[in-house]
């Protein structure tokens, strides 16, 4: 059975300090919950840079190539002589190529974000906690997963107690 140790802190500074201490102690399978973004939290948690930018770049490149190839194919296979212009008039391709690049980039950003965030996730054991409801308004939480190597509930309670935790709750996941 999997469990999550949910620790509540009183302020963003205390939460940031707790994330730094946990990262320094070697923990990596934890997540931080707060009602607003906290500057410096990525560095405190030692998170890697997101891959979303590369996904959007690839999506935009595919859109750019799709738009250019589509218009090239149409102009060469269905030639229309208009005002003596050549069949392959690439300056006229710019608006459609740009629009398809933007469209493919937007779709790759949305679906890439869903994939990287493992969404949609209809169930989370933290939703069972009455304390966790404060995370959307004024609560600052860290959730530590019990599948973490070196997870020891009592050592974590002591460690978090030295940092200044307000409340600790163990949430068991039956799934």
PDB file of C-alpha atoms in Angstrom:
ATOM      1  CA  UNK A   1       0.000   0.000   0.000  1.00  0.00           C
ATOM      2  CA  UNK A   2       1.341   3.400  -0.995  1.00  0.00           C
ATOM      3  CA  UNK A   3       1.229   6.356   1.360  1.00  0.00           C
ATOM      4  CA  UNK A   4       1.875  10.071   1.109  1.00  0.00           C
ATOM      5  CA  UNK A   5       3.240  12.159   3.954  1.00  0.00           C
ATOM      6  CA  UNK A   6       1.544  15.559   3.686  1.00  0.00           C
ATOM      7  CA  UNK A   7       3.214  18.393   5.598  1.00  0.00           C
ATOM      8  CA  UNK A   8       1.688  21.856   6.014  1.00  0.00           C
ATOM      9  CA  UNK A   9       3.808  24.991   6.437  1.00  0.00           C
ATOM     10  CA  UNK A  10       2.845  28.488   7.536  1.00  0.00           C
ATOM     11  CA  UNK A  11       4.496  30.606   4.848  1.00  0.00           C
ATOM     12  CA  UNK A  12       6.094  30.458   1.398  1.00  0.00           C
ATOM     13  CA  UNK A  13       9.527  31.030   2.969  1.00  0.00           C
ATOM     14  CA  UNK A  14       9.092  28.020   5.252  1.00  0.00           C
ATOM     15  CA  UNK A  15       7.949  25.914   2.289  1.00  0.00           C
ATOM     16  CA  UNK A  16      10.955  27.023   0.222  1.00  0.00           C
ATOM     17  CA  UNK A  17      13.298  26.185   3.105  1.00  0.00           C
ATOM     18  CA  UNK A  18      11.672  22.753   3.508  1.00  0.00           C
ATOM     19  CA  UNK A  19      12.083  22.020  -0.205  1.00  0.00           C
ATOM     20  CA  UNK A  20      15.767  22.973  -0.022  1.00  0.00           C
ATOM     21  CA  UNK A  21      16.343  20.764   3.022  1.00  0.00           C
ATOM     22  CA  UNK A  22      14.547  17.777   1.476  1.00  0.00           C
ATOM     23  CA  UNK A  23      16.517  18.129  -1.768  1.00  0.00           C
ATOM     24  CA  UNK A  24      19.777  18.386   0.165  1.00  0.00           C
ATOM     25  CA  UNK A  25      18.843  15.207   2.078  1.00  0.00           C
ATOM     26  CA  UNK A  26      18.435  13.346  -1.222  1.00  0.00           C
ATOM     27  CA  UNK A  27      14.668  13.265  -1.590  1.00  0.00           C
ATOM     28  CA  UNK A  28      13.322  13.724  -5.110  1.00  0.00           C
ATOM     29  CA  UNK A  29       9.843  12.149  -5.118  1.00  0.00           C
ATOM     30  CA  UNK A  30       7.944  14.993  -3.535  1.00  0.00           C
ATOM     31  CA  UNK A  31       5.729  17.758  -4.771  1.00  0.00           C
ATOM     32  CA  UNK A  32       5.004  21.228  -3.472  1.00  0.00           C
ATOM     33  CA  UNK A  33       1.501  22.719  -3.375  1.00  0.00           C
ATOM     34  CA  UNK A  34       0.775  26.406  -2.879  1.00  0.00           C
ATOM     35  CA  UNK A  35      -1.974  28.822  -3.923  1.00  0.00           C
ATOM     36  CA  UNK A  36       0.496  30.833  -6.041  1.00  0.00           C
ATOM     37  CA  UNK A  37       3.890  30.305  -7.701  1.00  0.00           C
ATOM     38  CA  UNK A  38       6.878  30.743  -5.396  1.00  0.00           C
ATOM     39  CA  UNK A  39       9.978  32.310  -6.943  1.00  0.00           C
ATOM     40  CA  UNK A  40      13.009  30.048  -6.564  1.00  0.00           C
ATOM     41  CA  UNK A  41      11.070  26.837  -5.912  1.00  0.00           C
ATOM     42  CA  UNK A  42      12.416  25.151  -9.065  1.00  0.00           C
ATOM     43  CA  UNK A  43      15.970  25.715  -7.871  1.00  0.00           C
ATOM     44  CA  UNK A  44      15.138  24.616  -4.324  1.00  0.00           C
ATOM     45  CA  UNK A  45      13.624  21.364  -5.605  1.00  0.00           C
ATOM     46  CA  UNK A  46      16.523  20.908  -8.078  1.00  0.00           C
ATOM     47  CA  UNK A  47      14.128  20.380 -10.967  1.00  0.00           C
ATOM     48  CA  UNK A  48      15.373  19.969 -14.514  1.00  0.00           C
ATOM     49  CA  UNK A  49      14.332  22.377 -17.239  1.00  0.00           C
ATOM     50  CA  UNK A  50      11.048  21.538 -18.941  1.00  0.00           C
ATOM     51  CA  UNK A  51      11.012  19.671 -22.245  1.00  0.00           C
ATOM     52  CA  UNK A  52       7.930  21.596 -23.341  1.00  0.00           C
ATOM     53  CA  UNK A  53       9.948  24.192 -25.264  1.00  0.00           C
ATOM     54  CA  UNK A  54      11.512  21.493 -27.424  1.00  0.00           C
ATOM     55  CA  UNK A  55       8.120  19.896 -28.008  1.00  0.00           C
ATOM     56  CA  UNK A  56       6.712  23.254 -29.161  1.00  0.00           C
ATOM     57  CA  UNK A  57       9.757  23.836 -31.390  1.00  0.00           C
ATOM     58  CA  UNK A  58       9.254  20.436 -33.048  1.00  0.00           C
ATOM     59  CA  UNK A  59       5.526  21.079 -33.479  1.00  0.00           C
ATOM     60  CA  UNK A  60       6.189  24.496 -35.015  1.00  0.00           C
ATOM     61  CA  UNK A  61       8.793  23.029 -37.373  1.00  0.00           C
ATOM     62  CA  UNK A  62       6.366  20.341 -38.497  1.00  0.00           C
ATOM     63  CA  UNK A  63       3.724  23.029 -39.080  1.00  0.00           C
ATOM     64  CA  UNK A  64       6.192  25.147 -41.048  1.00  0.00           C
ATOM     65  CA  UNK A  65       7.202  22.222 -43.257  1.00  0.00           C
ATOM     66  CA  UNK A  66       3.595  21.103 -43.668  1.00  0.00           C
ATOM     67  CA  UNK A  67       2.474  24.556 -44.798  1.00  0.00           C
ATOM     68  CA  UNK A  68       5.365  25.004 -47.202  1.00  0.00           C
ATOM     69  CA  UNK A  69       5.139  21.489 -48.686  1.00  0.00           C
ATOM     70  CA  UNK A  70       1.354  21.672 -49.028  1.00  0.00           C
ATOM     71  CA  UNK A  71       1.492  24.939 -50.959  1.00  0.00           C
ATOM     72  CA  UNK A  72       4.418  23.750 -53.084  1.00  0.00           C
ATOM     73  CA  UNK A  73       2.560  20.571 -53.995  1.00  0.00           C
ATOM     74  CA  UNK A  74      -0.646  22.450 -54.842  1.00  0.00           C
ATOM     75  CA  UNK A  75       1.118  25.088 -56.958  1.00  0.00           C
ATOM     76  CA  UNK A  76       3.123  22.520 -58.931  1.00  0.00           C
ATOM     77  CA  UNK A  77       0.380  19.911 -59.436  1.00  0.00           C
ATOM     78  CA  UNK A  78      -2.448  22.341 -60.141  1.00  0.00           C
ATOM     79  CA  UNK A  79      -0.691  25.157 -62.015  1.00  0.00           C
ATOM     80  CA  UNK A  80      -2.570  28.407 -62.537  1.00  0.00           C
ATOM     81  CA  UNK A  81      -0.913  31.172 -64.484  1.00  0.00           C
ATOM     82  CA  UNK A  82      -1.912  34.415 -62.764  1.00  0.00           C
ATOM     83  CA  UNK A  83      -0.342  37.736 -63.819  1.00  0.00           C
ATOM     84  CA  UNK A  84       2.648  35.924 -65.309  1.00  0.00           C
ATOM     85  CA  UNK A  85       3.900  34.798 -61.891  1.00  0.00           C
ATOM     86  CA  UNK A  86       5.929  31.587 -61.660  1.00  0.00           C
ATOM     87  CA  UNK A  87       4.274  28.425 -60.372  1.00  0.00           C
ATOM     88  CA  UNK A  88       6.610  28.273 -57.402  1.00  0.00           C
ATOM     89  CA  UNK A  89       6.166  31.738 -55.886  1.00  0.00           C
ATOM     90  CA  UNK A  90       7.377  31.194 -52.332  1.00  0.00           C
ATOM     91  CA  UNK A  91       6.852  34.784 -51.031  1.00  0.00           C
ATOM     92  CA  UNK A  92       3.115  34.155 -51.330  1.00  0.00           C
ATOM     93  CA  UNK A  93       3.518  31.064 -49.130  1.00  0.00           C
ATOM     94  CA  UNK A  94       4.571  33.082 -46.052  1.00  0.00           C
ATOM     95  CA  UNK A  95       1.127  33.821 -44.504  1.00  0.00           C
ATOM     96  CA  UNK A  96      -0.203  30.260 -44.715  1.00  0.00           C
ATOM     97  CA  UNK A  97       3.128  28.755 -43.649  1.00  0.00           C
ATOM     98  CA  UNK A  98       3.280  31.094 -40.639  1.00  0.00           C
ATOM     99  CA  UNK A  99      -0.315  30.332 -39.632  1.00  0.00           C
ATOM    100  CA  UNK A 100       0.240  26.567 -39.783  1.00  0.00           C
ATOM    101  CA  UNK A 101       3.438  26.954 -37.754  1.00  0.00           C
ATOM    102  CA  UNK A 102       1.521  28.850 -35.057  1.00  0.00           C
ATOM    103  CA  UNK A 103      -1.354  26.327 -35.134  1.00  0.00           C
ATOM    104  CA  UNK A 104       0.919  23.287 -34.808  1.00  0.00           C
ATOM    105  CA  UNK A 105       2.949  25.026 -32.066  1.00  0.00           C
ATOM    106  CA  UNK A 106      -0.195  25.769 -30.073  1.00  0.00           C
ATOM    107  CA  UNK A 107      -1.503  22.212 -30.369  1.00  0.00           C
ATOM    108  CA  UNK A 108       1.878  20.720 -29.454  1.00  0.00           C
ATOM    109  CA  UNK A 109       2.093  23.065 -26.432  1.00  0.00           C
ATOM    110  CA  UNK A 110      -1.332  22.045 -25.136  1.00  0.00           C
ATOM    111  CA  UNK A 111      -0.982  18.305 -25.722  1.00  0.00           C
ATOM    112  CA  UNK A 112       2.678  18.307 -24.630  1.00  0.00           C
ATOM    113  CA  UNK A 113       1.694  19.997 -21.364  1.00  0.00           C
ATOM    114  CA  UNK A 114      -1.026  17.411 -20.798  1.00  0.00           C
ATOM    115  CA  UNK A 115       1.434  14.570 -21.437  1.00  0.00           C
ATOM    116  CA  UNK A 116       4.228  15.999 -19.262  1.00  0.00           C
ATOM    117  CA  UNK A 117       1.812  16.710 -16.388  1.00  0.00           C
ATOM    118  CA  UNK A 118       0.227  13.253 -16.722  1.00  0.00           C
ATOM    119  CA  UNK A 119      -3.208  14.791 -17.222  1.00  0.00           C
ATOM    120  CA  UNK A 120      -6.083  14.154 -17.003  1.00  0.00           C
ATOM    121  CA  UNK A 121      -5.713  12.641 -13.553  1.00  0.00           C
ATOM    122  CA  UNK A 122      -9.174  12.097 -12.122  1.00  0.00           C
ATOM    123  CA  UNK A 123      -8.017  10.724  -8.769  1.00  0.00           C
ATOM    124  CA  UNK A 124      -5.422  11.913  -6.305  1.00  0.00           C
ATOM    125  CA  UNK A 125      -5.245  10.546  -2.748  1.00  0.00           C
ATOM    126  CA  UNK A 126      -4.510  14.063  -1.444  1.00  0.00           C
ATOM    127  CA  UNK A 127      -8.109  15.002  -2.189  1.00  0.00           C
ATOM    128  CA  UNK A 128      -9.095  12.888   0.853  1.00  0.00           C
ATOM    129  CA  UNK A 129      -7.375  15.326   3.224  1.00  0.00           C
ATOM    130  CA  UNK A 130      -9.418  18.114   4.780  1.00  0.00           C
ATOM    131  CA  UNK A 131      -6.220  20.105   5.372  1.00  0.00           C
ATOM    132  CA  UNK A 132      -5.274  19.927   1.693  1.00  0.00           C
ATOM    133  CA  UNK A 133      -8.318  21.999   0.718  1.00  0.00           C
ATOM    134  CA  UNK A 134      -6.387  25.019   2.016  1.00  0.00           C
ATOM    135  CA  UNK A 135      -3.849  24.605  -0.807  1.00  0.00           C
ATOM    136  CA  UNK A 136      -6.076  26.620  -3.128  1.00  0.00           C
ATOM    137  CA  UNK A 137      -6.432  29.606  -0.809  1.00  0.00           C
ATOM    138  CA  UNK A 138      -3.795  29.967   1.911  1.00  0.00           C
ATOM    139  CA  UNK A 139      -2.065  26.643   2.605  1.00  0.00           C
ATOM    140  CA  UNK A 140       1.502  25.630   1.753  1.00  0.00           C
ATOM    141  CA  UNK A 141       2.131  21.879   1.513  1.00  0.00           C
ATOM    142  CA  UNK A 142       4.745  19.287   0.636  1.00  0.00           C
ATOM    143  CA  UNK A 143       3.667  15.759  -0.248  1.00  0.00           C
ATOM    144  CA  UNK A 144       6.328  13.028   0.015  1.00  0.00           C
ATOM    145  CA  UNK A 145       5.770   9.702  -1.708  1.00  0.00           C
ATOM    146  CA  UNK A 146       6.508   6.515   0.249  1.00  0.00           C
ATOM    147  CA  UNK A 147       8.008   4.851  -2.839  1.00  0.00           C
ATOM    148  CA  UNK A 148      11.016   7.155  -2.421  1.00  0.00           C
ATOM    149  CA  UNK A 149      14.246   5.283  -1.734  1.00  0.00           C
ATOM    150  CA  UNK A 150      15.202   5.834   1.903  1.00  0.00           C
ATOM    151  CA  UNK A 151      11.679   6.842   2.969  1.00  0.00           C
ATOM    152  CA  UNK A 152      11.302   6.582   6.741  1.00  0.00           C
ATOM    153  CA  UNK A 153       8.183   8.105   8.247  1.00  0.00           C
ATOM    154  CA  UNK A 154       9.672   8.822  11.674  1.00  0.00           C
ATOM    155  CA  UNK A 155      12.895  10.344  10.341  1.00  0.00           C
ATOM    156  CA  UNK A 156      10.850  12.576   8.050  1.00  0.00           C
ATOM    157  CA  UNK A 157       8.645  13.681  10.944  1.00  0.00           C
ATOM    158  CA  UNK A 158      11.751  14.654  12.921  1.00  0.00           C
ATOM    159  CA  UNK A 159      13.332  16.407   9.937  1.00  0.00           C
ATOM    160  CA  UNK A 160      10.187  18.359   9.104  1.00  0.00           C
ATOM    161  CA  UNK A 161       9.719  19.196  12.788  1.00  0.00           C
ATOM    162  CA  UNK A 162      13.107  20.918  12.853  1.00  0.00           C
ATOM    163  CA  UNK A 163      12.120  22.998   9.806  1.00  0.00           C
ATOM    164  CA  UNK A 164       8.897  24.264  11.374  1.00  0.00           C
ATOM    165  CA  UNK A 165       6.016  22.203  10.067  1.00  0.00           C
ATOM    166  CA  UNK A 166       2.502  23.100  11.263  1.00  0.00           C
ATOM    167  CA  UNK A 167       0.766  19.792  10.622  1.00  0.00           C
ATOM    168  CA  UNK A 168       1.738  16.357   9.311  1.00  0.00           C
ATOM    169  CA  UNK A 169      -0.770  13.886   7.953  1.00  0.00           C
ATOM    170  CA  UNK A 170      -0.290  10.409   6.501  1.00  0.00           C
ATOM    171  CA  UNK A 171      -2.604   9.682   3.586  1.00  0.00           C
ATOM    172  CA  UNK A 172      -2.898   6.076   2.481  1.00  0.00           C
ATOM    173  CA  UNK A 173      -3.617   5.324  -1.144  1.00  0.00           C
ATOM    174  CA  UNK A 174      -5.639   2.169  -1.679  1.00  0.00           C
ATOM    175  CA  UNK A 175      -5.173   2.149  -5.457  1.00  0.00           C
TER     176      UNK A 175
END
